[in-house]
Amino acid sequence: MPETMSHTSSTGASCAGTAGSALTSAPRTSGTGSAACAPAPSAPAPCTPAAYAPARRLPGQIGAVPRPRGTSPAGRAEHNRIGVDVAGGFYPAPHRYQLYLSADCPLSLRVSLTLGVLGLEDSVATTLLGPSADTPDAFAALRGAYEATWHHYDGPLTAPALCDRWTGRVVSNDTPDILRDLAGLAAGRNGSGVPVLRPPALTEDIDVLRELLDTDVTPAARPHRRTAALELLDRRLAATAYALGEELTAADIDLWVALVHLETPDAVSPYAHLPHLRDYVRRLDAHPAFRGRVARPDHQVI
């Protein structure tokens, strides 16, 4: 990369969605609504639908499902992989897997965009979690998957979550693993033309950029660090069509999601004065996989 995108910040990143950047379209959805994400030491944590926030929140959690038995841990992580350990039973198969995504969640938007770019919307069913009153069946199905995975589970339900429709279990609620598995599902299809979102030569740069975005390009980032990061990205885009070159990669999904979550309905975009970033967002807005994924107020200036 001509200009190094290194960063040493250890500040936490907030994943709370803004009013002007709601996830508005996902394949095979069931409901809409709002959600919130929990902060993590160095990257966004899985989203926890806000409708289930208890009166006393768990440390490090913005929202959680009710815990009537009062004995659950703060949450459980599942890191199974599709096709990595076939003996575990999770092998690639069309229409076998179900994704649960949460509205207003940057991680869920990343997953939704990846589905679209890879052309997997007809192969992987997706359910969008909104307020519990609007999507009770979706929450019940996700809770059933967590309980099938962990006996007597009564902790928070987090999304994104990739579930196996054959066994009813959670395959993974780790977003990087889910994104890698989606790429594997796309690569296993017949035919050519499937984008390579994580080219081996760019894997390290993609991870470095994602770390920068998760710490310094968020609504909760320190203003001076956010400004410096945006200016760095603007200079980068002066020389290339996409974040890391002339081809769309996972870095562009990460960058676009981070930028749209900086927008608010009552203010000018924080990158409106940066011409290359502004044009980049407009260009991706017109891409078929990105078009209509977020709702912006009509007066939003970018």
Short mmCIF file of C-alpha atoms in Angstrom, two decimals:
data_model
loop_
_atom_site.label_atom_id
_atom_site.label_comp_id
_atom_site.label_asym_id
_atom_site.label_seq_id
_atom_site.Cartn_x
_atom_site.Cartn_y
_atom_site.Cartn_z
CA MET A 1 0.00 0.00 0.00
CA PRO A 2 1.46 3.42 -0.91
CA GLU A 3 0.39 4.93 2.41
CA THR A 4 0.48 2.81 5.52
CA MET A 5 -2.82 2.46 7.35
CA SER A 6 -1.35 1.52 10.70
CA HIS A 7 -2.89 2.30 14.03
CA THR A 8 -2.02 1.79 17.67
CA SER A 9 -5.18 2.95 19.39
CA SER A 10 -6.67 0.61 21.98
CA THR A 11 -9.89 2.53 22.53
CA GLY A 12 -13.15 0.65 22.33
CA ALA A 13 -15.45 1.00 19.36
CA SER A 14 -19.16 1.58 19.78
CA CYS A 15 -21.39 -0.19 17.26
CA ALA A 16 -24.65 1.60 17.94
CA GLY A 17 -26.42 2.34 14.69
CA THR A 18 -27.43 5.89 13.80
CA ALA A 19 -30.87 7.04 12.84
CA GLY A 20 -29.80 7.67 9.27
CA SER A 21 -28.21 4.31 8.60
CA ALA A 22 -30.72 1.57 9.29
CA LEU A 23 -30.39 -1.77 7.58
CA THR A 24 -33.37 -1.61 5.26
CA SER A 25 -33.04 -4.47 2.86
CA ALA A 26 -31.92 -8.05 3.29
CA PRO A 27 -32.97 -11.18 1.45
CA ARG A 28 -35.85 -13.19 2.91
CA THR A 29 -36.31 -10.87 5.84
CA SER A 30 -38.95 -11.05 8.51
CA GLY A 31 -39.54 -7.68 10.07
CA THR A 32 -37.65 -4.45 10.59
CA GLY A 33 -36.62 -2.45 13.59
CA SER A 34 -33.76 -1.14 15.67
CA ALA A 35 -30.96 -2.75 17.55
CA ALA A 36 -27.82 -1.82 19.40
CA CYS A 37 -24.34 -3.27 19.67
CA ALA A 38 -22.07 -3.72 22.64
CA PRO A 39 -18.63 -2.09 22.78
CA ALA A 40 -15.55 -4.30 22.75
CA PRO A 41 -11.87 -3.65 23.53
CA SER A 42 -10.70 -3.54 19.90
CA ALA A 43 -13.61 -4.35 17.57
CA PRO A 44 -17.39 -4.28 17.42
CA ALA A 45 -19.08 -6.97 19.47
CA PRO A 46 -22.03 -8.95 18.14
CA CYS A 47 -25.29 -7.02 18.14
CA THR A 48 -27.88 -7.65 20.82
CA PRO A 49 -31.44 -6.62 19.89
CA ALA A 50 -32.37 -3.66 22.06
CA ALA A 51 -35.93 -4.85 22.57
CA TYR A 52 -34.61 -7.44 25.02
CA ALA A 53 -32.54 -5.11 27.20
CA PRO A 54 -33.00 -6.03 30.88
CA ALA A 55 -33.53 -3.50 33.68
CA ARG A 56 -29.97 -4.13 34.88
CA ARG A 57 -27.62 -4.45 31.96
CA LEU A 58 -24.75 -6.89 31.91
CA PRO A 59 -21.21 -5.46 32.00
CA GLY A 60 -20.08 -4.79 28.45
CA GLN A 61 -23.57 -5.36 27.03
CA ILE A 62 -25.94 -2.77 25.66
CA GLY A 63 -28.83 -5.18 25.47
CA ALA A 64 -29.66 -8.71 26.50
CA VAL A 65 -32.61 -11.07 26.62
CA PRO A 66 -34.39 -11.56 29.96
CA ARG A 67 -32.67 -14.07 32.25
CA PRO A 68 -35.47 -15.44 34.39
CA ARG A 69 -33.35 -18.17 35.95
CA GLY A 70 -30.57 -15.71 36.67
CA THR A 71 -27.78 -18.22 36.14
CA SER A 72 -26.52 -17.56 32.62
CA PRO A 73 -23.09 -16.21 31.76
CA ALA A 74 -22.83 -12.92 29.88
CA GLY A 75 -22.99 -14.76 26.57
CA ARG A 76 -21.50 -17.62 24.62
CA ALA A 77 -19.44 -17.61 21.47
CA GLU A 78 -19.61 -20.38 18.90
CA HIS A 79 -16.80 -20.72 16.37
CA ASN A 80 -17.70 -23.69 14.19
CA ARG A 81 -16.80 -23.38 10.53
CA ILE A 82 -18.55 -24.65 7.42
CA GLY A 83 -16.41 -27.16 5.58
CA VAL A 84 -13.37 -26.77 7.86
CA ASP A 85 -14.12 -29.73 10.11
CA VAL A 86 -16.50 -31.81 8.04
CA ALA A 87 -16.56 -34.43 10.80
CA GLY A 88 -18.48 -31.86 12.84
CA GLY A 89 -21.30 -32.08 10.32
CA PHE A 90 -21.25 -28.55 8.88
CA TYR A 91 -20.49 -29.00 5.21
CA PRO A 92 -21.49 -26.70 2.34
CA ALA A 93 -24.98 -27.25 0.97
CA PRO A 94 -27.41 -24.84 -0.73
CA HIS A 95 -30.30 -23.63 1.43
CA ARG A 96 -28.95 -25.38 4.52
CA TYR A 97 -27.95 -22.28 6.47
CA GLN A 98 -29.90 -19.39 7.99
CA LEU A 99 -28.55 -15.99 8.95
CA TYR A 100 -30.04 -13.82 11.69
CA LEU A 101 -29.16 -10.15 11.31
CA SER A 102 -29.98 -7.16 13.46
CA ALA A 103 -31.14 -3.79 12.13
CA ASP A 104 -28.85 -0.77 12.68
CA CYS A 105 -25.93 -3.11 13.37
CA PRO A 106 -22.71 -2.49 11.40
CA LEU A 107 -21.67 -6.13 11.65
CA SER A 108 -25.02 -7.31 10.31
CA LEU A 109 -24.79 -4.82 7.46
CA ARG A 110 -21.35 -6.18 6.59
CA VAL A 111 -22.79 -9.69 6.41
CA SER A 112 -25.81 -8.57 4.38
CA LEU A 113 -23.60 -6.77 1.85
CA THR A 114 -21.28 -9.75 1.57
CA LEU A 115 -24.27 -11.95 0.72
CA GLY A 116 -25.25 -9.56 -2.05
CA VAL A 117 -21.78 -9.13 -3.51
CA LEU A 118 -21.21 -12.90 -3.56
CA GLY A 119 -24.62 -13.62 -5.05
CA LEU A 120 -25.69 -15.84 -2.16
CA GLU A 121 -29.06 -14.26 -1.44
CA ASP A 122 -30.91 -17.19 -2.99
CA SER A 123 -28.78 -19.82 -1.22
CA VAL A 124 -28.66 -18.55 2.37
CA ALA A 125 -31.92 -17.54 4.05
CA THR A 126 -31.82 -14.33 6.07
CA THR A 127 -34.04 -13.09 8.89
CA LEU A 128 -33.87 -9.48 10.09
CA LEU A 129 -34.47 -9.04 13.81
CA GLY A 130 -36.44 -5.98 14.83
CA PRO A 131 -38.38 -5.12 18.00
CA SER A 132 -39.70 -8.23 19.70
CA ALA A 133 -43.32 -7.13 19.22
CA ASP A 134 -42.76 -6.93 15.46
CA THR A 135 -40.68 -10.07 14.96
CA PRO A 136 -41.64 -12.52 17.76
CA ASP A 137 -41.28 -15.60 15.54
CA ALA A 138 -37.77 -14.59 14.51
CA PHE A 139 -36.67 -14.14 18.12
CA ALA A 140 -38.27 -17.43 19.09
CA ALA A 141 -36.43 -19.22 16.28
CA LEU A 142 -33.08 -17.69 17.23
CA ARG A 143 -33.60 -18.52 20.91
CA GLY A 144 -34.41 -22.09 19.89
CA ALA A 145 -31.12 -22.30 17.99
CA TYR A 146 -29.15 -21.03 21.01
CA GLU A 147 -30.92 -23.45 23.34
CA ALA A 148 -30.27 -26.34 20.94
CA THR A 149 -26.59 -25.43 20.96
CA TRP A 150 -26.18 -24.84 24.71
CA HIS A 151 -28.44 -26.76 27.07
CA HIS A 152 -30.66 -24.45 29.18
CA TYR A 153 -29.09 -21.38 27.59
CA ASP A 154 -30.57 -18.16 29.00
CA GLY A 155 -27.95 -15.59 28.02
CA PRO A 156 -28.13 -12.81 25.43
CA LEU A 157 -29.11 -13.56 21.86
CA THR A 158 -26.51 -11.97 19.59
CA ALA A 159 -26.46 -11.31 15.88
CA PRO A 160 -25.07 -11.87 13.33
CA ALA A 161 -25.67 -15.55 13.92
CA LEU A 162 -25.27 -18.30 11.34
CA CYS A 163 -27.51 -21.28 12.07
CA ASP A 164 -27.88 -24.76 10.59
CA ARG A 165 -31.46 -25.34 9.46
CA TRP A 166 -30.96 -29.12 9.43
CA THR A 167 -29.95 -29.46 13.09
CA GLY A 168 -31.43 -26.20 14.41
CA ARG A 169 -28.09 -25.29 16.02
CA VAL A 170 -25.90 -22.17 15.92
CA VAL A 171 -22.93 -22.72 13.65
CA SER A 172 -21.20 -19.45 14.52
CA ASN A 173 -21.87 -16.05 16.01
CA ASP A 174 -18.36 -14.83 15.21
CA THR A 175 -18.62 -12.32 12.36
CA PRO A 176 -15.15 -12.85 10.81
CA ASP A 177 -15.78 -16.61 10.68
CA ILE A 178 -19.24 -16.06 9.16
CA LEU A 179 -17.77 -13.82 6.45
CA ARG A 180 -15.07 -16.38 5.64
CA ASP A 181 -17.67 -19.16 5.47
CA LEU A 182 -19.84 -17.14 3.08
CA ALA A 183 -16.82 -16.67 0.82
CA GLY A 184 -16.27 -20.43 0.94
CA LEU A 185 -19.88 -21.13 0.02
CA ALA A 186 -19.61 -18.79 -2.96
CA ALA A 187 -16.32 -20.31 -4.12
CA GLY A 188 -17.86 -23.78 -4.05
CA ARG A 189 -20.58 -22.94 -6.56
CA ASN A 190 -20.35 -24.01 -10.16
CA GLY A 191 -19.38 -21.39 -12.68
CA SER A 192 -17.05 -18.42 -12.59
CA GLY A 193 -17.33 -14.73 -11.92
CA VAL A 194 -17.60 -14.94 -8.12
CA PRO A 195 -15.69 -11.99 -6.63
CA VAL A 196 -12.70 -12.78 -4.43
CA LEU A 197 -13.31 -10.51 -1.45
CA ARG A 198 -10.18 -11.55 0.45
CA PRO A 199 -7.37 -12.03 -2.12
CA PRO A 200 -4.40 -13.68 -0.39
CA ALA A 201 -2.11 -10.80 -1.34
CA LEU A 202 -4.42 -8.28 0.37
CA THR A 203 -5.53 -10.24 3.44
CA GLU A 204 -3.18 -8.43 5.82
CA ASP A 205 -4.11 -5.00 4.46
CA ILE A 206 -7.83 -5.83 4.75
CA ASP A 207 -7.38 -6.74 8.41
CA VAL A 208 -5.32 -3.62 9.13
CA LEU A 209 -7.95 -1.39 7.53
CA ARG A 210 -10.75 -3.12 9.43
CA GLU A 211 -8.93 -2.51 12.72
CA LEU A 212 -8.49 1.16 11.84
CA LEU A 213 -12.19 1.50 10.99
CA ASP A 214 -13.37 -0.32 14.12
CA THR A 215 -11.38 1.97 16.40
CA ASP A 216 -11.08 5.35 14.69
CA VAL A 217 -13.95 5.59 12.17
CA THR A 218 -16.94 5.22 14.49
CA PRO A 219 -19.38 7.69 16.06
CA ALA A 220 -17.68 7.10 19.43
CA ALA A 221 -14.11 7.63 18.22
CA ARG A 222 -12.15 10.62 19.44
CA PRO A 223 -12.82 13.47 16.98
CA HIS A 224 -9.16 14.15 16.19
CA ARG A 225 -8.46 10.47 15.51
CA ARG A 226 -11.58 10.14 13.36
CA THR A 227 -10.60 13.22 11.33
CA ALA A 228 -7.06 11.94 10.83
CA ALA A 229 -8.34 8.54 9.70
CA LEU A 230 -10.84 10.04 7.26
CA GLU A 231 -8.18 12.30 5.75
CA LEU A 232 -5.85 9.32 5.36
CA LEU A 233 -8.57 7.35 3.58
CA ASP A 234 -9.38 10.30 1.33
CA ARG A 235 -5.74 10.54 0.25
CA ARG A 236 -5.72 6.80 -0.42
CA LEU A 237 -8.80 7.02 -2.64
CA ALA A 238 -7.23 9.83 -4.67
CA ALA A 239 -5.08 7.18 -6.35
CA THR A 240 -7.33 4.11 -6.48
CA ALA A 241 -10.93 3.33 -7.37
CA TYR A 242 -11.42 1.13 -4.31
CA ALA A 243 -10.00 0.98 -0.82
CA LEU A 244 -7.08 -1.30 -1.69
CA GLY A 245 -6.73 -1.04 -5.43
CA GLU A 246 -8.78 -1.32 -8.59
CA GLU A 247 -11.01 -4.23 -7.52
CA LEU A 248 -13.78 -4.34 -4.92
CA THR A 249 -12.77 -6.37 -1.85
CA ALA A 250 -13.96 -6.98 1.70
CA ALA A 251 -12.18 -3.75 2.62
CA ASP A 252 -14.75 -1.78 0.62
CA ILE A 253 -17.64 -3.42 2.46
CA ASP A 254 -15.99 -2.54 5.77
CA LEU A 255 -15.21 1.03 4.71
CA TRP A 256 -18.64 1.80 3.24
CA VAL A 257 -20.40 0.46 6.33
CA ALA A 258 -18.17 2.52 8.62
CA LEU A 259 -18.78 5.68 6.62
CA VAL A 260 -22.57 5.40 6.43
CA HIS A 261 -22.72 4.79 10.19
CA LEU A 262 -21.06 8.16 10.74
CA GLU A 263 -24.02 9.91 9.13
CA THR A 264 -26.74 11.49 11.24
CA PRO A 265 -30.10 12.87 10.07
CA ASP A 266 -29.53 16.37 11.41
CA ALA A 267 -25.95 17.08 10.36
CA VAL A 268 -23.71 17.29 7.34
CA SER A 269 -21.72 14.12 6.78
CA PRO A 270 -18.32 14.26 8.53
CA TYR A 271 -16.62 13.45 5.23
CA ALA A 272 -18.63 15.86 3.04
CA HIS A 273 -15.54 18.06 2.66
CA LEU A 274 -13.38 15.15 1.51
CA PRO A 275 -14.01 14.82 -2.24
CA HIS A 276 -12.55 11.36 -2.82
CA LEU A 277 -14.39 9.76 0.10
CA ARG A 278 -17.60 11.51 -0.89
CA ASP A 279 -17.39 10.31 -4.49
CA TYR A 280 -16.42 6.82 -3.33
CA VAL A 281 -19.56 6.50 -1.18
CA ARG A 282 -21.77 7.77 -3.99
CA ARG A 283 -20.18 5.30 -6.41
CA LEU A 284 -20.79 2.34 -4.09
CA ASP A 285 -24.31 3.59 -3.38
CA ALA A 286 -25.03 2.87 -7.05
CA HIS A 287 -23.56 -0.66 -6.95
CA PRO A 288 -26.37 -3.27 -7.17
CA ALA A 289 -25.25 -5.03 -3.97
CA PHE A 290 -25.10 -1.75 -2.00
CA ARG A 291 -28.08 0.10 -3.43
CA GLY A 292 -30.88 0.59 -0.91
CA ARG A 293 -29.08 -1.12 1.97
CA VAL A 294 -29.36 1.94 4.21
CA ALA A 295 -32.03 4.59 4.60
CA ARG A 296 -30.80 8.17 4.46
CA PRO A 297 -32.85 11.30 5.15
CA ASP A 298 -33.58 13.22 1.96
CA HIS A 299 -31.67 16.23 3.25
CA GLN A 300 -28.53 14.28 4.18
CA VAL A 301 -25.54 15.95 2.55
CA ILE A 302 -22.66 13.68 1.55
#
